[in-house]
PDB file of C-alpha atoms in Angstrom:
ATOM      1  CA  UNK A   1       0.000   0.000   0.000  1.00  0.00           C
ATOM      2  CA  UNK A   2       1.255   3.438  -0.949  1.00  0.00           C
ATOM      3  CA  UNK A   3       0.312   6.616   0.886  1.00  0.00           C
ATOM      4  CA  UNK A   4      -0.544   9.415  -1.521  1.00  0.00           C
ATOM      5  CA  UNK A   5      -0.769  12.892  -0.052  1.00  0.00           C
ATOM      6  CA  UNK A   6      -2.438  15.202  -2.598  1.00  0.00           C
ATOM      7  CA  UNK A   7      -1.991  18.942  -1.992  1.00  0.00           C
ATOM      8  CA  UNK A   8      -4.293  21.350  -3.778  1.00  0.00           C
ATOM      9  CA  UNK A   9      -3.075  24.564  -5.351  1.00  0.00           C
ATOM     10  CA  UNK A  10      -3.904  28.239  -4.928  1.00  0.00           C
ATOM     11  CA  UNK A  11      -7.593  29.214  -4.869  1.00  0.00           C
ATOM     12  CA  UNK A  12      -8.611  25.538  -4.773  1.00  0.00           C
ATOM     13  CA  UNK A  13      -9.814  23.207  -2.032  1.00  0.00           C
ATOM     14  CA  UNK A  14      -9.505  19.442  -1.428  1.00  0.00           C
ATOM     15  CA  UNK A  15     -12.761  18.768  -3.275  1.00  0.00           C
ATOM     16  CA  UNK A  16     -10.842  19.177  -6.531  1.00  0.00           C
ATOM     17  CA  UNK A  17      -9.394  15.681  -5.996  1.00  0.00           C
ATOM     18  CA  UNK A  18     -12.705  13.889  -5.554  1.00  0.00           C
ATOM     19  CA  UNK A  19     -12.603  12.187  -8.968  1.00  0.00           C
ATOM     20  CA  UNK A  20      -9.062  10.894  -8.442  1.00  0.00           C
ATOM     21  CA  UNK A  21      -9.288   9.604  -4.867  1.00  0.00           C
ATOM     22  CA  UNK A  22     -11.624   6.625  -5.553  1.00  0.00           C
ATOM     23  CA  UNK A  23      -9.386   5.463  -8.378  1.00  0.00           C
ATOM     24  CA  UNK A  24      -6.373   5.309  -6.055  1.00  0.00           C
ATOM     25  CA  UNK A  25      -8.185   3.845  -3.062  1.00  0.00           C
ATOM     26  CA  UNK A  26      -9.854   1.145  -5.177  1.00  0.00           C
ATOM     27  CA  UNK A  27      -6.335   0.030  -6.111  1.00  0.00           C
ATOM     28  CA  UNK A  28      -5.632  -0.525  -2.429  1.00  0.00           C
ATOM     29  CA  UNK A  29      -3.783   2.657  -1.561  1.00  0.00           C
ATOM     30  CA  UNK A  30      -4.200   5.256   1.166  1.00  0.00           C
ATOM     31  CA  UNK A  31      -5.028   8.772  -0.013  1.00  0.00           C
ATOM     32  CA  UNK A  32      -5.006  11.975   2.018  1.00  0.00           C
ATOM     33  CA  UNK A  33      -6.298  15.304   0.653  1.00  0.00           C
ATOM     34  CA  UNK A  34      -5.770  17.903   3.381  1.00  0.00           C
ATOM     35  CA  UNK A  35      -7.135  21.422   3.383  1.00  0.00           C
ATOM     36  CA  UNK A  36      -4.511  24.118   3.351  1.00  0.00           C
ATOM     37  CA  UNK A  37      -5.287  26.899   5.807  1.00  0.00           C
ATOM     38  CA  UNK A  38      -7.919  29.188   4.292  1.00  0.00           C
ATOM     39  CA  UNK A  39      -9.585  26.499   2.151  1.00  0.00           C
ATOM     40  CA  UNK A  40     -12.055  23.662   2.511  1.00  0.00           C
ATOM     41  CA  UNK A  41     -12.775  22.939   6.154  1.00  0.00           C
ATOM     42  CA  UNK A  42     -10.201  25.584   7.088  1.00  0.00           C
ATOM     43  CA  UNK A  43     -11.823  28.346   5.013  1.00  0.00           C
ATOM     44  CA  UNK A  44     -12.707  30.310   8.144  1.00  0.00           C
ATOM     45  CA  UNK A  45      -8.975  30.732   8.877  1.00  0.00           C
ATOM     46  CA  UNK A  46      -8.269  32.730   5.701  1.00  0.00           C
ATOM     47  CA  UNK A  47      -6.449  35.963   6.592  1.00  0.00           C
ATOM     48  CA  UNK A  48      -3.624  38.239   5.532  1.00  0.00           C
ATOM     49  CA  UNK A  49      -1.332  36.346   7.938  1.00  0.00           C
ATOM     50  CA  UNK A  50      -1.626  33.082   5.993  1.00  0.00           C
ATOM     51  CA  UNK A  51       1.497  32.442   3.948  1.00  0.00           C
ATOM     52  CA  UNK A  52       3.518  29.704   2.333  1.00  0.00           C
ATOM     53  CA  UNK A  53       5.023  28.852   5.713  1.00  0.00           C
ATOM     54  CA  UNK A  54       1.502  28.313   7.099  1.00  0.00           C
ATOM     55  CA  UNK A  55       0.731  25.821   4.361  1.00  0.00           C
ATOM     56  CA  UNK A  56       4.040  24.029   4.825  1.00  0.00           C
ATOM     57  CA  UNK A  57       3.189  23.669   8.514  1.00  0.00           C
ATOM     58  CA  UNK A  58      -0.187  22.192   7.520  1.00  0.00           C
ATOM     59  CA  UNK A  59       1.489  19.413   5.554  1.00  0.00           C
ATOM     60  CA  UNK A  60       4.386  18.731   7.924  1.00  0.00           C
ATOM     61  CA  UNK A  61       2.038  18.625  10.908  1.00  0.00           C
ATOM     62  CA  UNK A  62      -0.184  16.091   9.141  1.00  0.00           C
ATOM     63  CA  UNK A  63       2.738  13.891   8.166  1.00  0.00           C
ATOM     64  CA  UNK A  64       4.228  13.870  11.656  1.00  0.00           C
ATOM     65  CA  UNK A  65       0.920  13.621  13.559  1.00  0.00           C
ATOM     66  CA  UNK A  66      -0.145  10.587  11.494  1.00  0.00           C
ATOM     67  CA  UNK A  67       3.410   9.205  11.523  1.00  0.00           C
ATOM     68  CA  UNK A  68       3.366   8.903   7.741  1.00  0.00           C
ATOM     69  CA  UNK A  69       6.363   7.412   5.956  1.00  0.00           C
ATOM     70  CA  UNK A  70       7.202   6.555   2.346  1.00  0.00           C
ATOM     71  CA  UNK A  71       4.792   9.270   1.230  1.00  0.00           C
ATOM     72  CA  UNK A  72       4.207  10.084  -2.434  1.00  0.00           C
ATOM     73  CA  UNK A  73       3.744  13.828  -2.003  1.00  0.00           C
ATOM     74  CA  UNK A  74       1.838  15.436  -4.872  1.00  0.00           C
ATOM     75  CA  UNK A  75       1.618  19.208  -5.266  1.00  0.00           C
ATOM     76  CA  UNK A  76      -0.586  20.916  -7.849  1.00  0.00           C
ATOM     77  CA  UNK A  77       0.354  24.338  -9.211  1.00  0.00           C
ATOM     78  CA  UNK A  78       1.301  26.683  -6.285  1.00  0.00           C
ATOM     79  CA  UNK A  79       1.573  23.603  -4.056  1.00  0.00           C
ATOM     80  CA  UNK A  80       4.843  22.764  -5.782  1.00  0.00           C
ATOM     81  CA  UNK A  81       6.287  25.346  -3.391  1.00  0.00           C
ATOM     82  CA  UNK A  82       4.467  23.745  -0.463  1.00  0.00           C
ATOM     83  CA  UNK A  83       5.640  20.189  -1.075  1.00  0.00           C
ATOM     84  CA  UNK A  84       9.209  21.328  -1.709  1.00  0.00           C
ATOM     85  CA  UNK A  85       9.483  23.098   1.637  1.00  0.00           C
ATOM     86  CA  UNK A  86       7.608  20.326   3.460  1.00  0.00           C
ATOM     87  CA  UNK A  87      10.005  17.714   2.090  1.00  0.00           C
ATOM     88  CA  UNK A  88      12.895  19.924   3.151  1.00  0.00           C
ATOM     89  CA  UNK A  89      11.714  19.561   6.750  1.00  0.00           C
ATOM     90  CA  UNK A  90      10.870  15.835   6.772  1.00  0.00           C
ATOM     91  CA  UNK A  91      12.879  14.322   3.886  1.00  0.00           C
ATOM     92  CA  UNK A  92      13.140  10.918   5.540  1.00  0.00           C
ATOM     93  CA  UNK A  93       9.341  10.533   5.344  1.00  0.00           C
ATOM     94  CA  UNK A  94       8.981  11.299   1.625  1.00  0.00           C
ATOM     95  CA  UNK A  95       9.378   8.581  -1.019  1.00  0.00           C
ATOM     96  CA  UNK A  96       8.763  10.826  -4.024  1.00  0.00           C
ATOM     97  CA  UNK A  97       7.817  14.374  -4.942  1.00  0.00           C
ATOM     98  CA  UNK A  98       5.302  14.769  -7.765  1.00  0.00           C
ATOM     99  CA  UNK A  99       5.051  18.221  -9.334  1.00  0.00           C
ATOM    100  CA  UNK A 100       1.626  18.275 -10.982  1.00  0.00           C
ATOM    101  CA  UNK A 101       1.668  21.171 -13.452  1.00  0.00           C
ATOM    102  CA  UNK A 102       3.407  22.865 -10.558  1.00  0.00           C
ATOM    103  CA  UNK A 103       5.897  25.543  -9.636  1.00  0.00           C
ATOM    104  CA  UNK A 104       9.290  23.966  -8.995  1.00  0.00           C
ATOM    105  CA  UNK A 105      11.413  26.302  -6.857  1.00  0.00           C
ATOM    106  CA  UNK A 106      15.041  26.469  -5.945  1.00  0.00           C
ATOM    107  CA  UNK A 107      16.038  27.334  -2.392  1.00  0.00           C
ATOM    108  CA  UNK A 108      14.959  30.852  -1.461  1.00  0.00           C
ATOM    109  CA  UNK A 109      12.636  31.391  -4.422  1.00  0.00           C
ATOM    110  CA  UNK A 110       9.098  32.708  -4.140  1.00  0.00           C
ATOM    111  CA  UNK A 111       6.216  32.119  -6.526  1.00  0.00           C
ATOM    112  CA  UNK A 112       7.129  35.324  -8.359  1.00  0.00           C
ATOM    113  CA  UNK A 113      10.675  34.059  -8.878  1.00  0.00           C
ATOM    114  CA  UNK A 114       9.475  30.760 -10.315  1.00  0.00           C
ATOM    115  CA  UNK A 115       6.739  32.284 -12.469  1.00  0.00           C
ATOM    116  CA  UNK A 116       7.298  36.044 -12.952  1.00  0.00           C
ATOM    117  CA  UNK A 117       3.732  36.729 -14.118  1.00  0.00           C
ATOM    118  CA  UNK A 118       2.728  36.070 -10.504  1.00  0.00           C
ATOM    119  CA  UNK A 119       4.119  39.498  -9.642  1.00  0.00           C
ATOM    120  CA  UNK A 120       1.184  41.025 -11.515  1.00  0.00           C
ATOM    121  CA  UNK A 121      -1.210  39.203  -9.177  1.00  0.00           C
ATOM    122  CA  UNK A 122       0.768  40.344  -6.141  1.00  0.00           C
ATOM    123  CA  UNK A 123       0.636  43.962  -7.272  1.00  0.00           C
ATOM    124  CA  UNK A 124      -3.116  43.799  -7.936  1.00  0.00           C
ATOM    125  CA  UNK A 125      -3.764  42.293  -4.512  1.00  0.00           C
ATOM    126  CA  UNK A 126      -1.669  44.856  -2.665  1.00  0.00           C
ATOM    127  CA  UNK A 127      -3.416  47.723  -4.466  1.00  0.00           C
ATOM    128  CA  UNK A 128      -6.870  46.293  -3.819  1.00  0.00           C
ATOM    129  CA  UNK A 129      -9.258  47.322  -1.054  1.00  0.00           C
ATOM    130  CA  UNK A 130      -8.206  44.388   1.149  1.00  0.00           C
ATOM    131  CA  UNK A 131      -4.502  44.784   0.452  1.00  0.00           C
ATOM    132  CA  UNK A 132      -3.936  41.014   0.579  1.00  0.00           C
ATOM    133  CA  UNK A 133      -6.581  39.046  -1.312  1.00  0.00           C
ATOM    134  CA  UNK A 134      -5.487  37.653  -4.681  1.00  0.00           C
ATOM    135  CA  UNK A 135      -8.711  37.191  -6.681  1.00  0.00           C
ATOM    136  CA  UNK A 136      -9.447  34.283  -8.982  1.00  0.00           C
ATOM    137  CA  UNK A 137      -7.975  34.271 -12.443  1.00  0.00           C
ATOM    138  CA  UNK A 138     -10.633  35.139 -15.041  1.00  0.00           C
ATOM    139  CA  UNK A 139     -12.312  32.466 -17.102  1.00  0.00           C
ATOM    140  CA  UNK A 140     -10.917  32.542 -20.638  1.00  0.00           C
ATOM    141  CA  UNK A 141     -12.215  31.182 -23.948  1.00  0.00           C
ATOM    142  CA  UNK A 142     -11.413  27.523 -24.648  1.00  0.00           C
ATOM    143  CA  UNK A 143      -9.023  25.821 -24.424  1.00  0.00           C
ATOM    144  CA  UNK A 144      -7.850  27.861 -21.409  1.00  0.00           C
ATOM    145  CA  UNK A 145     -11.217  28.080 -19.678  1.00  0.00           C
ATOM    146  CA  UNK A 146     -11.168  28.293 -15.883  1.00  0.00           C
ATOM    147  CA  UNK A 147      -7.875  26.668 -14.835  1.00  0.00           C
ATOM    148  CA  UNK A 148      -8.142  24.585 -17.995  1.00  0.00           C
ATOM    149  CA  UNK A 149     -11.708  23.441 -17.290  1.00  0.00           C
ATOM    150  CA  UNK A 150     -14.077  24.223 -20.160  1.00  0.00           C
ATOM    151  CA  UNK A 151     -17.121  21.988 -19.653  1.00  0.00           C
ATOM    152  CA  UNK A 152     -19.919  24.298 -18.395  1.00  0.00           C
ATOM    153  CA  UNK A 153     -21.083  21.946 -15.648  1.00  0.00           C
ATOM    154  CA  UNK A 154     -17.545  21.313 -14.432  1.00  0.00           C
ATOM    155  CA  UNK A 155     -16.756  25.022 -14.575  1.00  0.00           C
ATOM    156  CA  UNK A 156     -19.787  25.878 -12.436  1.00  0.00           C
ATOM    157  CA  UNK A 157     -18.839  23.207  -9.897  1.00  0.00           C
ATOM    158  CA  UNK A 158     -15.203  24.313  -9.842  1.00  0.00           C
ATOM    159  CA  UNK A 159     -16.175  27.919  -9.259  1.00  0.00           C
ATOM    160  CA  UNK A 160     -18.164  26.818  -6.199  1.00  0.00           C
ATOM    161  CA  UNK A 161     -15.052  25.417  -4.471  1.00  0.00           C
ATOM    162  CA  UNK A 162     -12.658  28.276  -5.249  1.00  0.00           C
ATOM    163  CA  UNK A 163     -11.782  31.240  -3.043  1.00  0.00           C
ATOM    164  CA  UNK A 164      -9.287  34.107  -2.807  1.00  0.00           C
ATOM    165  CA  UNK A 165      -5.616  33.412  -2.162  1.00  0.00           C
ATOM    166  CA  UNK A 166      -3.512  35.283   0.434  1.00  0.00           C
ATOM    167  CA  UNK A 167      -0.780  37.362  -1.162  1.00  0.00           C
ATOM    168  CA  UNK A 168       1.723  36.316   1.507  1.00  0.00           C
ATOM    169  CA  UNK A 169       1.709  32.817   0.007  1.00  0.00           C
ATOM    170  CA  UNK A 170       3.168  34.232  -3.197  1.00  0.00           C
ATOM    171  CA  UNK A 171       5.763  36.364  -1.401  1.00  0.00           C
ATOM    172  CA  UNK A 172       7.327  33.935   1.057  1.00  0.00           C
ATOM    173  CA  UNK A 173      10.301  31.908  -0.214  1.00  0.00           C
ATOM    174  CA  UNK A 174      10.480  28.146  -0.427  1.00  0.00           C
ATOM    175  CA  UNK A 175      13.214  26.423   1.556  1.00  0.00           C
ATOM    176  CA  UNK A 176      15.329  23.607   0.116  1.00  0.00           C
ATOM    177  CA  UNK A 177      18.493  24.006   2.177  1.00  0.00           C
ATOM    178  CA  UNK A 178      18.494  20.481   3.633  1.00  0.00           C
ATOM    179  CA  UNK A 179      20.901  18.351   1.571  1.00  0.00           C
ATOM    180  CA  UNK A 180      18.710  15.306   2.187  1.00  0.00           C
ATOM    181  CA  UNK A 181      15.855  16.795   0.176  1.00  0.00           C
ATOM    182  CA  UNK A 182      17.985  16.574  -2.964  1.00  0.00           C
ATOM    183  CA  UNK A 183      18.038  12.787  -2.721  1.00  0.00           C
ATOM    184  CA  UNK A 184      14.249  12.438  -3.057  1.00  0.00           C
ATOM    185  CA  UNK A 185      13.134  11.214  -6.504  1.00  0.00           C
ATOM    186  CA  UNK A 186      10.959  13.599  -8.496  1.00  0.00           C
ATOM    187  CA  UNK A 187       8.273  13.181 -11.114  1.00  0.00           C
ATOM    188  CA  UNK A 188       6.928  16.052 -13.203  1.00  0.00           C
ATOM    189  CA  UNK A 189       3.475  15.879 -14.800  1.00  0.00           C
ATOM    190  CA  UNK A 190       2.725  18.651 -17.282  1.00  0.00           C
ATOM    191  CA  UNK A 191      -0.687  19.628 -18.596  1.00  0.00           C
ATOM    192  CA  UNK A 192      -0.014  20.794 -22.123  1.00  0.00           C
ATOM    193  CA  UNK A 193      -3.297  22.308 -23.327  1.00  0.00           C
ATOM    194  CA  UNK A 194      -4.556  25.845 -22.859  1.00  0.00           C
ATOM    195  CA  UNK A 195      -1.843  27.547 -20.814  1.00  0.00           C
ATOM    196  CA  UNK A 196      -2.872  31.244 -20.645  1.00  0.00           C
ATOM    197  CA  UNK A 197      -0.688  33.868 -22.275  1.00  0.00           C
ATOM    198  CA  UNK A 198       2.071  35.091 -19.985  1.00  0.00           C
ATOM    199  CA  UNK A 199       2.280  31.875 -17.991  1.00  0.00           C
ATOM    200  CA  UNK A 200       5.452  29.971 -18.734  1.00  0.00           C
ATOM    201  CA  UNK A 201       6.858  26.735 -17.373  1.00  0.00           C
ATOM    202  CA  UNK A 202      10.527  26.354 -16.570  1.00  0.00           C
ATOM    203  CA  UNK A 203      12.218  23.575 -18.501  1.00  0.00           C
ATOM    204  CA  UNK A 204      12.863  20.544 -16.341  1.00  0.00           C
ATOM    205  CA  UNK A 205      16.612  19.857 -16.094  1.00  0.00           C
ATOM    206  CA  UNK A 206      17.563  16.608 -17.780  1.00  0.00           C
ATOM    207  CA  UNK A 207      19.284  15.483 -14.590  1.00  0.00           C
ATOM    208  CA  UNK A 208      17.356  15.841 -11.352  1.00  0.00           C
ATOM    209  CA  UNK A 209      18.880  16.900  -7.993  1.00  0.00           C
ATOM    210  CA  UNK A 210      19.404  13.263  -6.964  1.00  0.00           C
ATOM    211  CA  UNK A 211      21.429  12.605 -10.138  1.00  0.00           C
ATOM    212  CA  UNK A 212      18.810  10.563 -11.979  1.00  0.00           C
ATOM    213  CA  UNK A 213      17.352  11.381 -15.421  1.00  0.00           C
ATOM    214  CA  UNK A 214      14.253  13.565 -15.324  1.00  0.00           C
ATOM    215  CA  UNK A 215      10.897  11.795 -15.331  1.00  0.00           C
ATOM    216  CA  UNK A 216       8.444  14.037 -17.186  1.00  0.00           C
ATOM    217  CA  UNK A 217       4.985  12.924 -18.238  1.00  0.00           C
ATOM    218  CA  UNK A 218       2.413  14.912 -20.177  1.00  0.00           C
ATOM    219  CA  UNK A 219      -1.372  14.984 -20.133  1.00  0.00           C
ATOM    220  CA  UNK A 220      -3.205  16.449 -23.147  1.00  0.00           C
ATOM    221  CA  UNK A 221      -5.519  18.599 -21.076  1.00  0.00           C
ATOM    222  CA  UNK A 222      -5.716  21.843 -19.129  1.00  0.00           C
ATOM    223  CA  UNK A 223      -4.283  22.831 -15.761  1.00  0.00           C
ATOM    224  CA  UNK A 224      -6.879  21.173 -13.513  1.00  0.00           C
ATOM    225  CA  UNK A 225      -6.283  17.692 -14.885  1.00  0.00           C
ATOM    226  CA  UNK A 226      -7.693  16.094 -11.737  1.00  0.00           C
ATOM    227  CA  UNK A 227     -11.076  17.352 -12.960  1.00  0.00           C
ATOM    228  CA  UNK A 228     -10.698  16.935 -16.718  1.00  0.00           C
ATOM    229  CA  UNK A 229      -8.636  13.724 -16.878  1.00  0.00           C
ATOM    230  CA  UNK A 230      -8.917  12.001 -13.486  1.00  0.00           C
ATOM    231  CA  UNK A 231      -8.527   8.469 -14.820  1.00  0.00           C
ATOM    232  CA  UNK A 232      -5.442   9.332 -16.811  1.00  0.00           C
ATOM    233  CA  UNK A 233      -3.915  11.195 -13.865  1.00  0.00           C
ATOM    234  CA  UNK A 234      -4.661   8.335 -11.487  1.00  0.00           C
ATOM    235  CA  UNK A 235      -3.046   5.876 -13.906  1.00  0.00           C
ATOM    236  CA  UNK A 236       0.146   7.909 -13.877  1.00  0.00           C
ATOM    237  CA  UNK A 237       0.161   8.164 -10.085  1.00  0.00           C
ATOM    238  CA  UNK A 238      -0.406   4.427  -9.761  1.00  0.00           C
ATOM    239  CA  UNK A 239       2.803   3.846 -11.703  1.00  0.00           C
ATOM    240  CA  UNK A 240       4.602   5.410  -8.738  1.00  0.00           C
ATOM    241  CA  UNK A 241       2.949   3.271  -6.096  1.00  0.00           C
TER     242      UNK A 241
END
């Protein structure tokens, strides 16, 4: 049995994984889909004080409280920063990092460093009435849609589980200063349809930090592949179990 810990990205909540979880559990694996502070069952905790460090604490606290080991730690989008810093703190408990259409930071980098267009969102939030709320990205014509979701019913459902993102999450740097974190195998899953203009993905180095060749898989769908291609995503994750 493999333990999969699926971490949702910015604006999202754990409900986004609901089509993937049964496919993994029916194969005999354990699946955890925690709420990051400010989302899901922790929505009432959303505030300007919530940052990347808060979300890293969420994941590390879960891993240590449940005494999880050999975890396949999956981070979607912004959560690439979260899983990187979490693994930096408990590398001995992580079997693999999976960057699911995610930001992949180096030590000391923030979201704006990894994806410069994020700075536009930071500036808009800081100039807004709240001074800290990063609003949802607008829905775009297909194939971009809303986070890559274009089906009207799915889009309406997705919109119901989304909420604002604290700007501090995009400002705080990720930490990868523990040499042990470099030994953890990595898998990169890229969604290759409908990336909005201005959003760019860093090339994955051919050799990963642990010295092994890069493992990069692609899904022919938009950003929220857990909604648009759950079976295909689950099949890829099961290869890692």
